[in-house]
Amino acid sequence: MSVSSKCQTCPGPCATDEEAGFSVAPDYTRFSQKRDIFCRSQWDPAVHSAASDRFYESYRRPLPQWRNVDGYSQRDFAVRNAGWHVADIFAERLEPERREGFLDFLSAHREGSQTKFEGSDASATAREIKKVARLFGADLVGIARYDERWVYSHKYSAVDSDETPMDLEEDYSSVIVVCHEMDHDLLTTVPSALSGAATGVGYSKDVVTLLALAQYIRNLGYRATASMNDTASSIPYAIKAGLGEYGRHGLLIAPGLGPRLRIGKIFTDLPLAHDRPIRFGVKDFCAVCRRCSDACPPGAIAKGSPSDSVHNISNAEGLVKWTTDAEKCFDFWAKQVTDCSICIRVCPYNRDYPRWLNRIRFRLMGSVLRHVMLWLDNAFGGGKRRPPRRWWPNAT
Ligand code: SF4
Ligand code: SF4
């Protein structure tokens, strides 16, 4: 399964898989969302447990007892769950038939215009879309060609705990990818329930930006379907859209944000010029750095070179890449009663980029000085945890 080299909207040939750093087997078949680890935690006895039930419950209801542990107090869970609140409200709005943002695309739109706005060429429209996306809150925006390979073959239905045919229209031409920054200071406190607020706030911001941007496109007379974790894998589109590279920990690493981001996307037929992938040395840096795989408590992150081997059915087959063992990762989350972002915290690309020194460091990490930069980062204690209580004002 592959895509042709030319689309309707770009003046030149589209970015190839090679340009994006993808290695996709000719017999690659699309992934069914039923195999996703969060879906498996609902139907698969190998993943579902009392701990996973308690994990999900903790996002919706107060714990029966609060632990007297820094980062896991009532106040920490309170801010985590409030951070998730907007995303959760949208997800639960039409349950059990739809779980929008996680199993189904967002649907809270007014009817758009019947008249197509014919204002600009595809390149100018792409610039306009990026400006409007930033107005609506996006920290990064890129545009990729629609590529069916990354759309799930089936989505998961919570009603009957089974896969159901994908209902995304197939004739979209573009995917607009938006990223929201996860709070740097919160993530220095990982592992903690407090740090989970960074994840929740990212998803909640995604809802607002994606809904508004999709409505803008509809108001221009074109189709737009806004998607978060549902419907398709986001990372391949983000890489093709020129937003970043793929890291050993299985996350997107973007200039200016590192791995500290949440990704949303909009499928559209609005004619848009597409961005090209960027390279700034992540693959070479990850080859000499094992900080995430060494720090991961359950050992879920690959220590070797990229390969096509898989750990279990939650991994897509036919892709050569660093592949994380989602079963080990989720089991750790469930036992902790909160999500974990240790691999983000320790990553040398996770920096406070408004600081000029970190922007210089970023450039040098992509150069022949990568070994030196890693050594310096280790020597200066990069990626160390900060006590969660220190995030709060009035810390003792
Ligand atoms: S989130 Fe935590 S458990 Fe999962 S891969 Fe990252 S470090 Fe490991
Ligand atoms: S911690 Fe190191 S190996 Fe892991 S993704 Fe970040 S740079 Fe790559």
mmCIF file of C-alpha atoms and ligand atoms in Angstrom:
data_model
loop_
_atom_site.group_PDB
_atom_site.id
_atom_site.type_symbol
_atom_site.label_atom_id
_atom_site.label_comp_id
_atom_site.label_asym_id
_atom_site.label_seq_id
_atom_site.Cartn_x
_atom_site.Cartn_y
_atom_site.Cartn_z
ATOM 1 C CA MET A 1 0.000 0.000 0.000
ATOM 2 C CA SER A 2 1.557 3.321 -1.006
ATOM 3 C CA VAL A 3 0.597 6.793 -2.192
ATOM 4 C CA SER A 4 1.262 8.396 -5.567
ATOM 5 C CA SER A 5 3.840 11.173 -5.804
ATOM 6 C CA LYS A 6 1.573 14.034 -6.950
ATOM 7 C CA CYS A 7 -1.553 15.535 -5.447
ATOM 8 C CA GLN A 8 -3.982 18.105 -6.786
ATOM 9 C CA THR A 9 -2.963 21.102 -4.688
ATOM 10 C CA CYS A 10 0.849 21.256 -4.484
ATOM 11 C CA PRO A 11 2.890 22.648 -7.381
ATOM 12 C CA GLY A 12 5.616 19.962 -7.048
ATOM 13 C CA PRO A 13 5.782 16.307 -6.058
ATOM 14 C CA CYS A 14 4.582 15.338 -2.572
ATOM 15 C CA ALA A 15 6.993 14.405 0.217
ATOM 16 C CA THR A 16 8.040 10.767 -0.059
ATOM 17 C CA ASP A 17 8.190 8.244 2.779
ATOM 18 C CA GLU A 18 11.973 8.355 2.497
ATOM 19 C CA GLU A 19 11.986 12.120 2.991
ATOM 20 C CA ALA A 20 9.873 11.650 6.115
ATOM 21 C CA GLY A 21 12.103 8.847 7.428
ATOM 22 C CA PHE A 22 9.328 6.239 7.120
ATOM 23 C CA SER A 23 10.051 2.610 6.320
ATOM 24 C CA VAL A 24 6.741 0.974 5.436
ATOM 25 C CA ALA A 25 6.520 -2.623 4.182
ATOM 26 C CA PRO A 26 4.741 -3.101 0.839
ATOM 27 C CA ASP A 27 2.282 -5.460 2.555
ATOM 28 C CA TYR A 28 1.543 -3.026 5.424
ATOM 29 C CA THR A 29 -2.114 -3.158 6.398
ATOM 30 C CA ARG A 30 -4.016 -0.510 8.316
ATOM 31 C CA PHE A 31 -4.360 -0.744 12.100
ATOM 32 C CA SER A 32 -7.708 -1.438 13.738
ATOM 33 C CA GLN A 33 -8.353 0.752 16.783
ATOM 34 C CA LYS A 34 -9.686 -2.274 18.641
ATOM 35 C CA ARG A 35 -6.036 -3.258 19.077
ATOM 36 C CA ASP A 36 -5.131 0.070 20.703
ATOM 37 C CA ILE A 37 -4.081 -0.503 24.325
ATOM 38 C CA PHE A 38 -6.798 1.759 25.784
ATOM 39 C CA CYS A 39 -9.463 -0.126 23.837
ATOM 40 C CA ARG A 40 -7.941 -3.445 24.859
ATOM 41 C CA SER A 41 -8.180 -2.338 28.487
ATOM 42 C CA GLN A 42 -11.969 -2.514 27.952
ATOM 43 C CA TRP A 43 -12.300 -5.887 26.210
ATOM 44 C CA ASP A 44 -9.065 -7.879 26.532
ATOM 45 C CA PRO A 45 -8.602 -9.865 29.780
ATOM 46 C CA ALA A 46 -4.838 -9.704 29.165
ATOM 47 C CA VAL A 47 -4.977 -5.932 29.731
ATOM 48 C CA HIS A 48 -8.176 -5.262 31.672
ATOM 49 C CA SER A 49 -7.795 -5.472 35.465
ATOM 50 C CA ALA A 50 -9.084 -4.072 38.740
ATOM 51 C CA ALA A 51 -6.163 -1.642 38.573
ATOM 52 C CA SER A 52 -7.192 -0.406 35.099
ATOM 53 C CA ASP A 53 -10.774 0.113 36.301
ATOM 54 C CA ARG A 54 -9.475 2.098 39.285
ATOM 55 C CA PHE A 55 -7.223 4.107 36.938
ATOM 56 C CA TYR A 56 -10.156 5.264 34.745
ATOM 57 C CA GLU A 57 -12.439 5.777 37.726
ATOM 58 C CA SER A 58 -9.892 8.092 39.346
ATOM 59 C CA TYR A 59 -10.379 10.613 36.498
ATOM 60 C CA ARG A 60 -14.132 10.778 37.143
ATOM 61 C CA ARG A 61 -14.634 10.400 40.859
ATOM 62 C CA PRO A 62 -12.725 11.271 44.019
ATOM 63 C CA LEU A 63 -10.539 8.442 45.292
ATOM 64 C CA PRO A 64 -11.949 6.627 48.353
ATOM 65 C CA GLN A 65 -8.841 7.670 50.251
ATOM 66 C CA TRP A 66 -6.226 10.321 49.560
ATOM 67 C CA ARG A 67 -2.599 9.327 49.878
ATOM 68 C CA ASN A 68 -0.264 11.429 51.964
ATOM 69 C CA VAL A 69 2.348 11.316 49.215
ATOM 70 C CA ASP A 70 3.823 14.353 47.491
ATOM 71 C CA GLY A 71 2.219 14.703 44.042
ATOM 72 C CA TYR A 72 -0.676 12.323 44.805
ATOM 73 C CA SER A 73 -2.738 14.360 47.255
ATOM 74 C CA GLN A 74 -6.366 15.428 46.823
ATOM 75 C CA ARG A 75 -5.135 18.801 45.488
ATOM 76 C CA ASP A 76 -2.955 17.099 42.842
ATOM 77 C CA PHE A 77 -5.756 14.832 41.613
ATOM 78 C CA ALA A 78 -8.119 17.824 41.709
ATOM 79 C CA VAL A 79 -6.018 19.859 39.261
ATOM 80 C CA ARG A 80 -5.317 16.828 37.062
ATOM 81 C CA ASN A 81 -9.001 16.017 36.643
ATOM 82 C CA ALA A 82 -9.981 19.656 36.177
ATOM 83 C CA GLY A 83 -7.378 19.879 33.409
ATOM 84 C CA TRP A 84 -9.121 16.967 31.667
ATOM 85 C CA HIS A 85 -12.587 18.397 32.281
ATOM 86 C CA VAL A 86 -13.330 19.990 28.887
ATOM 87 C CA ALA A 87 -11.994 17.007 26.931
ATOM 88 C CA ASP A 88 -13.914 14.618 29.199
ATOM 89 C CA ILE A 89 -17.192 16.511 28.913
ATOM 90 C CA PHE A 90 -16.963 16.336 25.130
ATOM 91 C CA ALA A 91 -15.951 12.683 25.220
ATOM 92 C CA GLU A 92 -18.884 11.757 27.455
ATOM 93 C CA ARG A 93 -21.483 13.987 25.780
ATOM 94 C CA LEU A 94 -22.934 11.282 23.519
ATOM 95 C CA GLU A 95 -21.793 8.132 25.324
ATOM 96 C CA PRO A 96 -22.152 5.226 24.967
ATOM 97 C CA GLU A 97 -22.821 5.554 21.212
ATOM 98 C CA ARG A 98 -19.960 7.998 20.653
ATOM 99 C CA ARG A 99 -16.862 8.829 22.660
ATOM 100 C CA GLU A 100 -15.654 11.874 20.785
ATOM 101 C CA GLY A 101 -11.978 12.687 20.684
ATOM 102 C CA PHE A 102 -10.940 9.179 21.656
ATOM 103 C CA LEU A 103 -13.086 6.724 19.657
ATOM 104 C CA ASP A 104 -15.052 9.064 17.364
ATOM 105 C CA PHE A 105 -14.257 12.353 15.665
ATOM 106 C CA LEU A 106 -15.719 15.589 17.058
ATOM 107 C CA SER A 107 -19.222 16.358 15.794
ATOM 108 C CA ALA A 108 -20.346 19.530 17.638
ATOM 109 C CA HIS A 109 -20.579 21.738 14.531
ATOM 110 C CA ARG A 110 -23.134 24.088 13.019
ATOM 111 C CA GLU A 111 -24.008 23.651 9.394
ATOM 112 C CA GLY A 112 -21.420 25.380 7.200
ATOM 113 C CA SER A 113 -21.873 27.489 4.082
ATOM 114 C CA GLN A 114 -23.288 26.023 0.882
ATOM 115 C CA THR A 115 -21.069 28.431 -1.056
ATOM 116 C CA LYS A 116 -17.376 27.699 -1.472
ATOM 117 C CA PHE A 117 -15.156 30.669 -0.686
ATOM 118 C CA GLU A 118 -12.835 31.147 -3.682
ATOM 119 C CA GLY A 119 -10.286 33.556 -2.318
ATOM 120 C CA SER A 120 -6.731 32.403 -2.538
ATOM 121 C CA ASP A 121 -4.452 29.825 -4.114
ATOM 122 C CA ALA A 122 -3.506 26.730 -2.102
ATOM 123 C CA SER A 123 -0.302 28.229 -0.706
ATOM 124 C CA ALA A 124 -2.002 31.431 0.434
ATOM 125 C CA THR A 125 -4.899 29.451 1.934
ATOM 126 C CA ALA A 126 -2.419 27.307 3.860
ATOM 127 C CA ARG A 127 -0.886 30.437 5.356
ATOM 128 C CA GLU A 128 -4.344 31.709 6.284
ATOM 129 C CA ILE A 129 -5.282 28.416 7.933
ATOM 130 C CA LYS A 130 -2.116 28.511 10.028
ATOM 131 C CA LYS A 131 -2.831 32.051 11.156
ATOM 132 C CA VAL A 132 -6.409 31.153 12.118
ATOM 133 C CA ALA A 133 -5.262 27.976 13.893
ATOM 134 C CA ARG A 134 -2.873 30.012 16.016
ATOM 135 C CA LEU A 135 -5.661 32.492 16.735
ATOM 136 C CA PHE A 136 -7.694 29.558 18.077
ATOM 137 C CA GLY A 137 -4.858 28.440 20.327
ATOM 138 C CA ALA A 138 -2.566 26.105 18.372
ATOM 139 C CA ASP A 139 1.112 26.265 19.297
ATOM 140 C CA LEU A 140 2.253 24.500 16.103
ATOM 141 C CA VAL A 141 0.428 23.935 12.805
ATOM 142 C CA GLY A 142 1.433 21.964 9.717
ATOM 143 C CA ILE A 143 -0.365 20.536 6.720
ATOM 144 C CA ALA A 144 0.105 17.086 5.186
ATOM 145 C CA ARG A 145 -1.444 15.300 2.286
ATOM 146 C CA TYR A 146 -4.261 12.931 3.236
ATOM 147 C CA ASP A 147 -2.794 9.420 3.440
ATOM 148 C CA GLU A 148 -5.233 6.588 3.957
ATOM 149 C CA ARG A 149 -2.559 4.296 5.420
ATOM 150 C CA TRP A 150 -2.657 6.080 8.775
ATOM 151 C CA VAL A 151 -6.461 6.024 9.085
ATOM 152 C CA TYR A 152 -7.634 3.144 11.258
ATOM 153 C CA SER A 153 -9.206 0.335 9.229
ATOM 154 C CA HIS A 154 -11.917 0.112 11.909
ATOM 155 C CA LYS A 155 -12.833 2.105 14.953
ATOM 156 C CA TYR A 156 -13.717 0.642 18.323
ATOM 157 C CA SER A 157 -17.269 0.722 19.613
ATOM 158 C CA ALA A 158 -17.768 0.812 23.378
ATOM 159 C CA VAL A 159 -21.395 -0.297 22.871
ATOM 160 C CA ASP A 160 -20.572 -3.844 21.827
ATOM 161 C CA SER A 161 -16.828 -3.879 22.642
ATOM 162 C CA ASP A 162 -15.999 -4.675 19.049
ATOM 163 C CA GLU A 163 -14.604 -3.066 15.944
ATOM 164 C CA THR A 164 -16.930 -1.243 13.607
ATOM 165 C CA PRO A 165 -16.300 0.119 10.075
ATOM 166 C CA MET A 166 -14.478 3.435 9.878
ATOM 167 C CA ASP A 167 -16.927 6.227 9.047
ATOM 168 C CA LEU A 168 -14.431 8.877 7.891
ATOM 169 C CA GLU A 169 -15.141 10.027 4.332
ATOM 170 C CA GLU A 170 -12.306 8.882 2.084
ATOM 171 C CA ASP A 171 -11.930 11.689 -0.429
ATOM 172 C CA TYR A 172 -10.237 14.276 1.763
ATOM 173 C CA SER A 173 -7.149 15.906 0.261
ATOM 174 C CA SER A 174 -5.357 17.307 3.317
ATOM 175 C CA VAL A 175 -4.781 16.862 7.024
ATOM 176 C CA ILE A 176 -4.126 19.940 9.154
ATOM 177 C CA VAL A 177 -2.089 18.956 12.189
ATOM 178 C CA VAL A 178 -2.147 21.147 15.300
ATOM 179 C CA CYS A 179 -0.052 20.752 18.436
ATOM 180 C CA HIS A 180 -0.508 22.141 21.912
ATOM 181 C CA GLU A 181 2.329 22.487 24.342
ATOM 182 C CA MET A 182 2.260 20.474 27.556
ATOM 183 C CA ASP A 183 3.322 22.585 30.524
ATOM 184 C CA HIS A 184 7.063 22.353 31.104
ATOM 185 C CA ASP A 185 7.042 22.930 34.864
ATOM 186 C CA LEU A 186 4.295 20.377 35.506
ATOM 187 C CA LEU A 187 6.243 17.756 33.592
ATOM 188 C CA THR A 188 9.315 18.225 35.762
ATOM 189 C CA THR A 189 7.234 16.645 38.578
ATOM 190 C CA VAL A 190 6.632 13.336 36.758
ATOM 191 C CA PRO A 191 5.767 10.803 38.093
ATOM 192 C CA SER A 192 2.862 12.418 39.903
ATOM 193 C CA ALA A 193 -0.887 12.834 39.573
ATOM 194 C CA LEU A 194 -0.149 16.569 39.424
ATOM 195 C CA SER A 195 1.787 16.186 36.146
ATOM 196 C CA GLY A 196 -1.243 14.512 34.550
ATOM 197 C CA ALA A 197 -2.759 17.999 34.387
ATOM 198 C CA ALA A 198 -0.313 18.773 31.554
ATOM 199 C CA THR A 199 -1.820 15.934 29.525
ATOM 200 C CA GLY A 200 -5.418 16.859 30.332
ATOM 201 C CA VAL A 201 -4.971 20.551 29.583
ATOM 202 C CA GLY A 202 -3.377 19.619 26.239
ATOM 203 C CA TYR A 203 -6.415 17.535 25.278
ATOM 204 C CA SER A 204 -8.858 20.178 26.510
ATOM 205 C CA LYS A 205 -7.113 22.854 24.425
ATOM 206 C CA ASP A 206 -7.200 20.452 21.461
ATOM 207 C CA VAL A 207 -11.001 20.300 21.663
ATOM 208 C CA VAL A 208 -11.363 24.085 21.533
ATOM 209 C CA THR A 209 -8.864 24.680 18.715
ATOM 210 C CA LEU A 210 -10.011 21.767 16.560
ATOM 211 C CA LEU A 211 -13.708 22.547 16.860
ATOM 212 C CA ALA A 212 -13.194 26.224 16.028
ATOM 213 C CA LEU A 213 -10.825 25.582 13.119
ATOM 214 C CA ALA A 214 -13.059 22.903 11.605
ATOM 215 C CA GLN A 215 -16.033 25.248 11.927
ATOM 216 C CA TYR A 216 -14.054 28.007 10.166
ATOM 217 C CA ILE A 217 -13.404 25.657 7.220
ATOM 218 C CA ARG A 218 -17.075 24.658 7.135
ATOM 219 C CA ASN A 219 -18.015 28.338 7.117
ATOM 220 C CA LEU A 220 -15.835 28.666 3.996
ATOM 221 C CA GLY A 221 -18.009 26.019 2.332
ATOM 222 C CA TYR A 222 -15.628 23.036 2.623
ATOM 223 C CA ARG A 223 -15.718 19.799 4.579
ATOM 224 C CA ALA A 224 -13.713 19.404 7.787
ATOM 225 C CA THR A 225 -13.574 16.552 10.300
ATOM 226 C CA ALA A 226 -11.785 17.246 13.591
ATOM 227 C CA SER A 227 -10.022 14.336 15.278
ATOM 228 C CA MET A 228 -7.959 13.812 18.413
ATOM 229 C CA ASN A 229 -6.871 10.259 19.337
ATOM 230 C CA ASP A 230 -9.741 8.758 17.324
ATOM 231 C CA THR A 231 -9.881 7.809 13.636
ATOM 232 C CA ALA A 232 -6.168 7.803 12.702
ATOM 233 C CA SER A 233 -2.610 7.788 14.017
ATOM 234 C CA SER A 234 -1.510 11.398 14.420
ATOM 235 C CA ILE A 235 2.284 11.095 14.420
ATOM 236 C CA PRO A 236 2.796 10.073 10.750
ATOM 237 C CA TYR A 237 0.726 13.063 9.627
ATOM 238 C CA ALA A 238 2.625 15.384 11.985
ATOM 239 C CA ILE A 239 5.957 14.206 10.572
ATOM 240 C CA LYS A 240 4.786 14.588 6.968
ATOM 241 C CA ALA A 241 3.439 18.031 7.905
ATOM 242 C CA GLY A 242 6.931 19.126 8.877
ATOM 243 C CA LEU A 243 6.281 19.464 12.600
ATOM 244 C CA GLY A 244 9.001 17.191 13.915
ATOM 245 C CA GLU A 245 10.768 13.844 14.004
ATOM 246 C CA TYR A 246 10.103 10.510 15.681
ATOM 247 C CA GLY A 247 12.005 9.697 18.878
ATOM 248 C CA ARG A 248 13.061 6.449 20.537
ATOM 249 C CA HIS A 249 10.233 6.865 23.067
ATOM 250 C CA GLY A 250 7.706 6.674 20.207
ATOM 251 C CA LEU A 251 6.728 10.343 20.475
ATOM 252 C CA LEU A 252 6.975 13.305 18.131
ATOM 253 C CA ILE A 253 9.881 15.641 18.898
ATOM 254 C CA ALA A 254 9.287 19.165 17.595
ATOM 255 C CA PRO A 255 11.584 22.201 17.432
ATOM 256 C CA GLY A 256 10.550 24.619 20.139
ATOM 257 C CA LEU A 257 8.542 22.077 22.163
ATOM 258 C CA GLY A 258 10.558 18.841 22.133
ATOM 259 C CA PRO A 259 8.354 15.831 23.018
ATOM 260 C CA ARG A 260 6.110 17.955 25.220
ATOM 261 C CA LEU A 261 3.025 18.194 23.041
ATOM 262 C CA ARG A 262 -0.425 16.845 22.228
ATOM 263 C CA ILE A 263 -1.451 16.386 18.616
ATOM 264 C CA GLY A 264 -4.832 16.914 16.958
ATOM 265 C CA LYS A 265 -5.791 16.900 13.284
ATOM 266 C CA ILE A 266 -8.451 18.017 10.828
ATOM 267 C CA PHE A 267 -9.268 16.143 7.642
ATOM 268 C CA THR A 268 -10.446 18.525 4.938
ATOM 269 C CA ASP A 269 -11.083 19.040 1.221
ATOM 270 C CA LEU A 270 -10.132 22.732 1.418
ATOM 271 C CA PRO A 271 -7.392 23.116 -1.241
ATOM 272 C CA LEU A 272 -4.163 23.564 0.717
ATOM 273 C CA ALA A 273 -0.465 23.417 -0.112
ATOM 274 C CA HIS A 274 1.331 20.764 1.920
ATOM 275 C CA ASP A 275 4.407 21.190 4.090
ATOM 276 C CA ARG A 276 7.517 19.035 3.798
ATOM 277 C CA PRO A 277 9.129 16.909 6.523
ATOM 278 C CA ILE A 278 12.023 18.403 8.453
ATOM 279 C CA ARG A 279 15.152 16.736 9.798
ATOM 280 C CA PHE A 280 17.203 18.095 12.682
ATOM 281 C CA GLY A 281 19.135 15.038 13.831
ATOM 282 C CA VAL A 282 16.778 13.219 16.229
ATOM 283 C CA LYS A 283 17.464 9.762 14.812
ATOM 284 C CA ASP A 284 21.223 10.202 15.205
ATOM 285 C CA PHE A 285 20.858 11.682 18.685
ATOM 286 C CA CYS A 286 18.551 8.888 19.862
ATOM 287 C CA ALA A 287 21.081 6.365 18.529
ATOM 288 C CA VAL A 288 23.573 7.548 21.170
ATOM 289 C CA CYS A 289 21.048 8.401 23.924
ATOM 290 C CA ARG A 290 19.161 5.793 25.933
ATOM 291 C CA ARG A 291 17.839 8.117 28.598
ATOM 292 C CA CYS A 292 14.152 7.300 28.035
ATOM 293 C CA SER A 293 14.627 3.542 27.713
ATOM 294 C CA ASP A 294 16.887 3.486 30.787
ATOM 295 C CA ALA A 295 14.421 5.567 32.841
ATOM 296 C CA CYS A 296 11.200 3.780 31.873
ATOM 297 C CA PRO A 297 10.201 1.837 35.033
ATOM 298 C CA PRO A 298 8.619 -1.163 33.253
ATOM 299 C CA GLY A 299 11.259 -1.245 30.477
ATOM 300 C CA ALA A 300 8.707 -0.573 27.764
ATOM 301 C CA ILE A 301 10.943 1.470 25.430
ATOM 302 C CA ALA A 302 13.181 -0.106 22.783
ATOM 303 C CA LYS A 303 16.898 -0.072 23.631
ATOM 304 C CA GLY A 304 18.177 -1.278 20.261
ATOM 305 C CA SER A 305 17.978 0.020 16.714
ATOM 306 C CA PRO A 306 14.693 0.638 14.889
ATOM 307 C CA SER A 307 13.197 -2.650 13.699
ATOM 308 C CA ASP A 308 9.941 -4.137 12.468
ATOM 309 C CA SER A 309 9.547 -6.410 15.504
ATOM 310 C CA VAL A 310 6.403 -5.979 17.594
ATOM 311 C CA HIS A 311 5.668 -6.751 21.246
ATOM 312 C CA ASN A 312 1.966 -7.570 21.001
ATOM 313 C CA ILE A 313 -1.171 -6.791 18.983
ATOM 314 C CA SER A 314 -1.178 -3.151 20.091
ATOM 315 C CA ASN A 315 1.779 -2.489 17.795
ATOM 316 C CA ALA A 316 1.229 -1.859 14.068
ATOM 317 C CA GLU A 317 3.054 -4.368 11.876
ATOM 318 C CA GLY A 318 5.081 -3.592 8.762
ATOM 319 C CA LEU A 319 6.815 -0.453 10.055
ATOM 320 C CA VAL A 320 10.530 -0.201 10.853
ATOM 321 C CA LYS A 321 10.789 2.056 13.900
ATOM 322 C CA TRP A 322 11.377 2.160 17.638
ATOM 323 C CA THR A 323 8.316 0.423 19.038
ATOM 324 C CA THR A 324 7.151 0.776 22.641
ATOM 325 C CA ASP A 325 5.561 -2.108 24.526
ATOM 326 C CA ALA A 326 2.141 -0.571 25.181
ATOM 327 C CA GLU A 327 1.106 -3.406 27.519
ATOM 328 C CA LYS A 328 3.993 -2.716 29.898
ATOM 329 C CA CYS A 329 3.444 1.043 29.681
ATOM 330 C CA PHE A 330 -0.298 0.901 30.375
ATOM 331 C CA ASP A 331 0.128 -1.611 33.208
ATOM 332 C CA PHE A 332 2.471 0.883 34.891
ATOM 333 C CA TRP A 333 -0.041 3.703 34.433
ATOM 334 C CA ALA A 334 -2.855 1.610 35.885
ATOM 335 C CA LYS A 335 -0.838 0.661 38.962
ATOM 336 C CA GLN A 336 0.151 4.308 39.504
ATOM 337 C CA VAL A 337 -3.485 5.466 39.091
ATOM 338 C CA THR A 338 -2.271 8.171 36.744
ATOM 339 C CA ASP A 339 -0.574 8.558 33.392
ATOM 340 C CA CYS A 340 3.218 8.578 33.231
ATOM 341 C CA SER A 341 5.432 10.881 31.211
ATOM 342 C CA ILE A 342 8.834 9.924 32.612
ATOM 343 C CA CYS A 343 10.097 9.409 29.055
ATOM 344 C CA ILE A 344 9.107 13.003 28.252
ATOM 345 C CA ARG A 345 10.622 14.440 31.438
ATOM 346 C CA VAL A 346 14.029 12.839 30.946
ATOM 347 C CA CYS A 347 14.331 13.456 27.192
ATOM 348 C CA PRO A 348 17.145 15.959 26.485
ATOM 349 C CA TYR A 349 14.847 17.545 23.891
ATOM 350 C CA ASN A 350 12.439 18.453 26.698
ATOM 351 C CA ARG A 351 13.573 21.978 27.396
ATOM 352 C CA ASP A 352 12.201 25.380 28.259
ATOM 353 C CA TYR A 353 12.808 26.711 24.714
ATOM 354 C CA PRO A 354 12.099 30.392 25.264
ATOM 355 C CA ARG A 355 15.541 30.371 26.956
ATOM 356 C CA TRP A 356 18.214 31.163 24.351
ATOM 357 C CA LEU A 357 20.680 28.695 25.847
ATOM 358 C CA ASN A 358 18.241 25.847 25.244
ATOM 359 C CA ARG A 359 17.739 26.900 21.625
ATOM 360 C CA ILE A 360 21.511 26.790 21.088
ATOM 361 C CA ARG A 361 21.648 23.414 22.853
ATOM 362 C CA PHE A 362 18.915 22.151 20.498
ATOM 363 C CA ARG A 363 20.980 23.088 17.436
ATOM 364 C CA LEU A 364 24.116 21.456 18.781
ATOM 365 C CA MET A 365 22.258 18.222 19.599
ATOM 366 C CA GLY A 366 21.634 17.881 15.852
ATOM 367 C CA SER A 367 25.312 18.336 14.986
ATOM 368 C CA VAL A 368 28.464 16.217 15.246
ATOM 369 C CA LEU A 369 28.689 17.487 18.842
ATOM 370 C CA ARG A 370 25.753 15.278 19.903
ATOM 371 C CA HIS A 371 27.942 13.075 22.149
ATOM 372 C CA VAL A 372 29.311 16.152 23.900
ATOM 373 C CA MET A 373 25.828 17.611 24.327
ATOM 374 C CA LEU A 374 24.563 14.382 25.848
ATOM 375 C CA TRP A 375 27.542 14.209 28.186
ATOM 376 C CA LEU A 376 26.960 17.806 29.273
ATOM 377 C CA ASP A 377 23.260 17.177 29.793
ATOM 378 C CA ASN A 378 24.052 14.171 31.984
ATOM 379 C CA ALA A 379 26.734 16.095 33.878
ATOM 380 C CA PHE A 380 24.331 18.942 34.679
ATOM 381 C CA GLY A 381 21.560 16.607 35.819
ATOM 382 C CA GLY A 382 19.231 17.105 32.848
ATOM 383 C CA GLY A 383 15.795 15.543 33.211
ATOM 384 C CA LYS A 384 15.852 15.305 37.003
ATOM 385 C CA ARG A 385 12.537 15.193 38.880
ATOM 386 C CA ARG A 386 11.416 18.191 40.892
ATOM 387 C CA PRO A 387 9.341 17.535 44.029
ATOM 388 C CA PRO A 388 5.700 18.120 43.030
ATOM 389 C CA ARG A 389 4.995 20.275 46.105
ATOM 390 C CA ARG A 390 7.447 22.830 44.697
ATOM 391 C CA TRP A 391 5.168 23.414 41.689
ATOM 392 C CA TRP A 392 2.607 24.942 44.015
ATOM 393 C CA PRO A 393 3.025 28.478 45.322
ATOM 394 C CA ASN A 394 3.589 28.580 49.071
ATOM 395 C CA ALA A 395 5.669 25.375 48.818
ATOM 396 C CA THR A 396 7.156 24.175 52.076
HETATM 397 S S1 SF4 B 1 4.984 6.731 29.698
HETATM 398 FE FE1 SF4 B 1 6.222 5.894 31.409
HETATM 399 S S2 SF4 B 1 5.848 3.694 31.341
HETATM 400 FE FE2 SF4 B 1 5.186 4.522 29.359
HETATM 401 S S3 SF4 B 1 6.935 4.352 28.001
HETATM 402 FE FE3 SF4 B 1 7.053 6.407 28.914
HETATM 403 S S4 SF4 B 1 8.356 6.118 30.746
HETATM 404 FE FE4 SF4 B 1 7.677 4.086 30.105
HETATM 405 S S1 SF4 B 2 15.456 10.401 25.783
HETATM 406 FE FE1 SF4 B 2 17.171 10.289 24.330
HETATM 407 S S2 SF4 B 2 16.816 8.356 23.213
HETATM 408 FE FE2 SF4 B 2 14.888 8.901 24.220
HETATM 409 S S3 SF4 B 2 13.739 10.042 22.664
HETATM 410 FE FE3 SF4 B 2 14.796 11.551 23.938
HETATM 411 S S4 SF4 B 2 16.729 11.917 22.841
HETATM 412 FE FE4 SF4 B 2 15.873 10.031 22.002
#
